[in-house]
PDB file of C-alpha atoms in Angstrom:
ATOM      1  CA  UNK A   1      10.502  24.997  -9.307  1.00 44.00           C
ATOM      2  CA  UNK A   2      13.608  26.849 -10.535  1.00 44.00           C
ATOM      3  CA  UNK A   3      16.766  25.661 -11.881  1.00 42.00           C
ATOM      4  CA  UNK A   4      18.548  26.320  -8.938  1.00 44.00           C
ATOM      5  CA  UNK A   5      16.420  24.366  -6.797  1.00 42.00           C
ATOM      6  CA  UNK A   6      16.348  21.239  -8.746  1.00 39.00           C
ATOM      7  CA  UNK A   7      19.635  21.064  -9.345  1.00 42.00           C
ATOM      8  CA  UNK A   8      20.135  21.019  -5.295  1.00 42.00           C
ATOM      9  CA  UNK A   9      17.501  17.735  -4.885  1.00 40.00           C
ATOM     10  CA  UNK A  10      19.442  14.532  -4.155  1.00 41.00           C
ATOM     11  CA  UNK A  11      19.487  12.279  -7.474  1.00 38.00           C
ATOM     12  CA  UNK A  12      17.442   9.497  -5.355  1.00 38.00           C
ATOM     13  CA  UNK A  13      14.283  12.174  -5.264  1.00 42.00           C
ATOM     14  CA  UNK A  14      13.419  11.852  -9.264  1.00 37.00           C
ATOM     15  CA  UNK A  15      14.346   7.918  -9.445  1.00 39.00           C
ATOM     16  CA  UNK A  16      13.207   7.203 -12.994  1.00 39.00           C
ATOM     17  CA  UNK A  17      11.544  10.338 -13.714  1.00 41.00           C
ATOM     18  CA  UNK A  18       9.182   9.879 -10.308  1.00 42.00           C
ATOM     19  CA  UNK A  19       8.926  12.013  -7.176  1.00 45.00           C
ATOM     20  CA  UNK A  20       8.528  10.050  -4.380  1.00 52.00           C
ATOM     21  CA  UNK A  21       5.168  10.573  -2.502  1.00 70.00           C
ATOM     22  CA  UNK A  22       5.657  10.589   1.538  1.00 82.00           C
ATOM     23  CA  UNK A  23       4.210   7.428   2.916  1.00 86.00           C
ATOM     24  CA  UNK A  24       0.797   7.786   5.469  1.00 87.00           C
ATOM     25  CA  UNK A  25      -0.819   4.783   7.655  1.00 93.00           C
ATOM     26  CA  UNK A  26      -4.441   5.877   8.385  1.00 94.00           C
ATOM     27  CA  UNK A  27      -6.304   3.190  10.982  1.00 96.00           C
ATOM     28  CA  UNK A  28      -9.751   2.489  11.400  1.00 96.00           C
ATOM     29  CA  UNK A  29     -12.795   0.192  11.757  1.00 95.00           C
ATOM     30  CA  UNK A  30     -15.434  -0.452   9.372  1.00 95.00           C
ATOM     31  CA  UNK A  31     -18.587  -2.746   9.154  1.00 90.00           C
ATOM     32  CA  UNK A  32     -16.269  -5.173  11.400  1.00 90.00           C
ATOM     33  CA  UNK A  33     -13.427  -5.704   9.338  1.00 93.00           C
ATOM     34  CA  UNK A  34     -10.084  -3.072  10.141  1.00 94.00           C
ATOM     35  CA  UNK A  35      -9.362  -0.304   7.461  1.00 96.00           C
ATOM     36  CA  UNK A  36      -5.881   0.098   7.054  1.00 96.00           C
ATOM     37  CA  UNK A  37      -5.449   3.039   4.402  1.00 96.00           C
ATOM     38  CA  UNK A  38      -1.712   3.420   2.935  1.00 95.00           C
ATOM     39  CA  UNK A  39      -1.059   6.779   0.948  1.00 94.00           C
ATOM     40  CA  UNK A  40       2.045   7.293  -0.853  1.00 94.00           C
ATOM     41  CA  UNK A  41       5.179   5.611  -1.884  1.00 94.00           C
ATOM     42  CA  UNK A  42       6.224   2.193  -0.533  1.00 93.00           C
ATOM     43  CA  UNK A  43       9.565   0.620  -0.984  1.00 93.00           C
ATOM     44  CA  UNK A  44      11.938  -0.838   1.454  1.00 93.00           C
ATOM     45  CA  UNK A  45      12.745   2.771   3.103  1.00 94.00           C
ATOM     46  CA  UNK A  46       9.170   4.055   3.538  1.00 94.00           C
ATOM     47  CA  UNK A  47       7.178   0.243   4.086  1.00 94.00           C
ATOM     48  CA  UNK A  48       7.903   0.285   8.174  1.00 94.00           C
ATOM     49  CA  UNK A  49       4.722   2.162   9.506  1.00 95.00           C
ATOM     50  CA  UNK A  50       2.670   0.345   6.801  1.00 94.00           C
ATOM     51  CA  UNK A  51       4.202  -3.280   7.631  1.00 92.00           C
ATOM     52  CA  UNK A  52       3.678  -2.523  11.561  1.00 93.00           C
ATOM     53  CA  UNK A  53       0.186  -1.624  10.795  1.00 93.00           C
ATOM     54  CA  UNK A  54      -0.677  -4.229   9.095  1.00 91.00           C
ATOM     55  CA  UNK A  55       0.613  -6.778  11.235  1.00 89.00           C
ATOM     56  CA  UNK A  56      -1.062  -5.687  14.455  1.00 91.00           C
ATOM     57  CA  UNK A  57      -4.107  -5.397  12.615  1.00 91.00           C
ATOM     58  CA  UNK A  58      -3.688  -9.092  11.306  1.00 88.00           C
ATOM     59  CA  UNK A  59      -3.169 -10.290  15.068  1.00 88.00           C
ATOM     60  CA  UNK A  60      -5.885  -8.251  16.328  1.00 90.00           C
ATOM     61  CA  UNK A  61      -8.689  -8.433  13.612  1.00 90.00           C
ATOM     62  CA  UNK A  62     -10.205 -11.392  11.445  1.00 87.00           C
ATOM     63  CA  UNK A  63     -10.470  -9.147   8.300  1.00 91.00           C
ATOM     64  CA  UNK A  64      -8.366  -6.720   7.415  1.00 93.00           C
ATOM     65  CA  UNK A  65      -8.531  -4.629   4.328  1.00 95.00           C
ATOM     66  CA  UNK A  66      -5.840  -2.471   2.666  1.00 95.00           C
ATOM     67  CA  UNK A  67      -7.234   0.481   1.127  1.00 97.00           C
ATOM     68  CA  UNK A  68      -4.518   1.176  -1.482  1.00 96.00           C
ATOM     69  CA  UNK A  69      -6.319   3.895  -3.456  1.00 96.00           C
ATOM     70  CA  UNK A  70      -4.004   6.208  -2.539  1.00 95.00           C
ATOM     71  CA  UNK A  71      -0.515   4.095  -3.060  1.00 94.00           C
ATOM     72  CA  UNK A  72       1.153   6.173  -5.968  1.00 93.00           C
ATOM     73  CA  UNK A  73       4.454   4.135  -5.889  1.00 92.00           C
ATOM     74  CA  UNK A  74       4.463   0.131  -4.779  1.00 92.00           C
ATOM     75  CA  UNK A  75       7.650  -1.876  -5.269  1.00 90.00           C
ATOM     76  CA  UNK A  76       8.345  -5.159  -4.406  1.00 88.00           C
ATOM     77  CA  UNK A  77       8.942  -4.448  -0.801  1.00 91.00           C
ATOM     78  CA  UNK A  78       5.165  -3.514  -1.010  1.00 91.00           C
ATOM     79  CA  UNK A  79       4.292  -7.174  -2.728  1.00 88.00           C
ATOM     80  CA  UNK A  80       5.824  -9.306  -0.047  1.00 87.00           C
ATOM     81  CA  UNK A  81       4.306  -7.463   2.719  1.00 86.00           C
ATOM     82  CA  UNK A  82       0.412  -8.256   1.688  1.00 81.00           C
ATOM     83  CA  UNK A  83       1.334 -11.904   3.080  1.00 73.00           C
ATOM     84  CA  UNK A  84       1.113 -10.702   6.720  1.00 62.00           C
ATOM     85  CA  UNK A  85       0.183 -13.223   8.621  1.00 57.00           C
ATOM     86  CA  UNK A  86      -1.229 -16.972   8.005  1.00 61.00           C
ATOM     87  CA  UNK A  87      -4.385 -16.160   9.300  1.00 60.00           C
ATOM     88  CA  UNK A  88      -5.449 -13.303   8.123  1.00 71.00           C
ATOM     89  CA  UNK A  89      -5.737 -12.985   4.069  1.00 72.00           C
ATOM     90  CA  UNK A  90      -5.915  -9.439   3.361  1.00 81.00           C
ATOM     91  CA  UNK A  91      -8.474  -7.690   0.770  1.00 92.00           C
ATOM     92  CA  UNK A  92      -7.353  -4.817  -0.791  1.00 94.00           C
ATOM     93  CA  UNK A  93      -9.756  -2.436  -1.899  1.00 97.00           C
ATOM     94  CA  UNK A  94      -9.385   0.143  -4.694  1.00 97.00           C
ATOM     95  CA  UNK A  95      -6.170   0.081  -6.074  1.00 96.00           C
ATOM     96  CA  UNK A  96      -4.517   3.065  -8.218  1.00 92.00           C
ATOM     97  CA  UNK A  97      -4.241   1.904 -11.805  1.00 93.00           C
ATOM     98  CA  UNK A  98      -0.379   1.670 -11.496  1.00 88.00           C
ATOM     99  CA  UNK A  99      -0.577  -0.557  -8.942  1.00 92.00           C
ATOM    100  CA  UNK A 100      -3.454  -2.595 -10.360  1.00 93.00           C
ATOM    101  CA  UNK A 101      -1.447  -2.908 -13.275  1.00 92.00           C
ATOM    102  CA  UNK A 102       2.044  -3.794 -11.235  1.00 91.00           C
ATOM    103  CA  UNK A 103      -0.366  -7.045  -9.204  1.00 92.00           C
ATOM    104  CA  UNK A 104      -1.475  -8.205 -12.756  1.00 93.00           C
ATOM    105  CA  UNK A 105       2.244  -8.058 -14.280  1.00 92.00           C
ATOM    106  CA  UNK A 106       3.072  -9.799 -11.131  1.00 90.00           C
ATOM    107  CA  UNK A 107       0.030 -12.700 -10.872  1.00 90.00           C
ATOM    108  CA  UNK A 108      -0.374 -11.256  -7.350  1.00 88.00           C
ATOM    109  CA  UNK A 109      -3.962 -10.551  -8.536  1.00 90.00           C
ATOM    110  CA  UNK A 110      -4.388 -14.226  -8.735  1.00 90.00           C
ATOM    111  CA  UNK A 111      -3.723 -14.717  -5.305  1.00 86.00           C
ATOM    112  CA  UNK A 112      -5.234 -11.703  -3.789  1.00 89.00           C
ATOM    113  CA  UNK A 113      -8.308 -11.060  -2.937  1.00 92.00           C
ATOM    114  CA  UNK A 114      -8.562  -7.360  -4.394  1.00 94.00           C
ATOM    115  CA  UNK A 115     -11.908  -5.327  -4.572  1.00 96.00           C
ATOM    116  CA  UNK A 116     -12.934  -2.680  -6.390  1.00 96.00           C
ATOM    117  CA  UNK A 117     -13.942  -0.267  -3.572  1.00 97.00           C
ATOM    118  CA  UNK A 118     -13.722  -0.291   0.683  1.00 97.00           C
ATOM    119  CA  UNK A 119     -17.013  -0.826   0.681  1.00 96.00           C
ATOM    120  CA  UNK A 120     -16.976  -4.206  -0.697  1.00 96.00           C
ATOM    121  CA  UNK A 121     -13.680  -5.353   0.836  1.00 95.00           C
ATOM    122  CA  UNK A 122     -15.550  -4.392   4.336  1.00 93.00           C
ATOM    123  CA  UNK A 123     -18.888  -6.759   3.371  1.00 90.00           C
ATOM    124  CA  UNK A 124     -18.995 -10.419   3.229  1.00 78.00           C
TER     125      UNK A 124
END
């Protein structure tokens, strides 16, 4: 990237030194529990497609799991959305370090039932 062409990026594109990551919703079933696979960044401009997906999916399904292997940004935005519904506690499966780190600086971990791969978020 030249000069020129970083000097023309809004100021909100390297927040802190980051690029933002565009934001991807993937859908699907798996051993009987629905995959819902977030790539990206999440915060309160990008979290709509993911929020809507996992909702349906937690009025629709009995277990849901989050693959958030490929979440390279996660703000708080991100945080309050794994609550998604009363009945439905979601596992999420393989999370980047970052984000592993963010739900232990948090205590989310405590709360969450995370797992270390898809695989074992989708078996009992």
């Amino acid at each position: 990237m030249s000069t020129a062409d970083r000097d023309r990026q809004e100021p909100s594109d390297h927040l802190n030194g980051h690029a933002p990551g565009r934001a991807a919703v993937v859908q699907y079933e798996l051993g009987g529990a629905w995959v819902v696979v977030a790539h990206g960044d999440y915060d309160m401009d990008s979290i709509g497609p993911l929020a809507d997906a996992l909702q349906t999916a937690a009025h629709k399904h009995s277990r849901v799991v989050l693959d958030a292997s490929g979440v390279t940004f996660a703000d708080s935005t991100f945080l309050n959305l794994l609550h998604i519904h009363p009945m439905t506690s979601p596992r999420v499966a393989a999370p980047a370090p970052q984000l592993k780190r963010v739900l232990e600086i948090t205590g989310a971990d405590t709360v969450l039932d995370i797992r270390a791969s898809v695989a074992d978020a989708t078996s009992d």
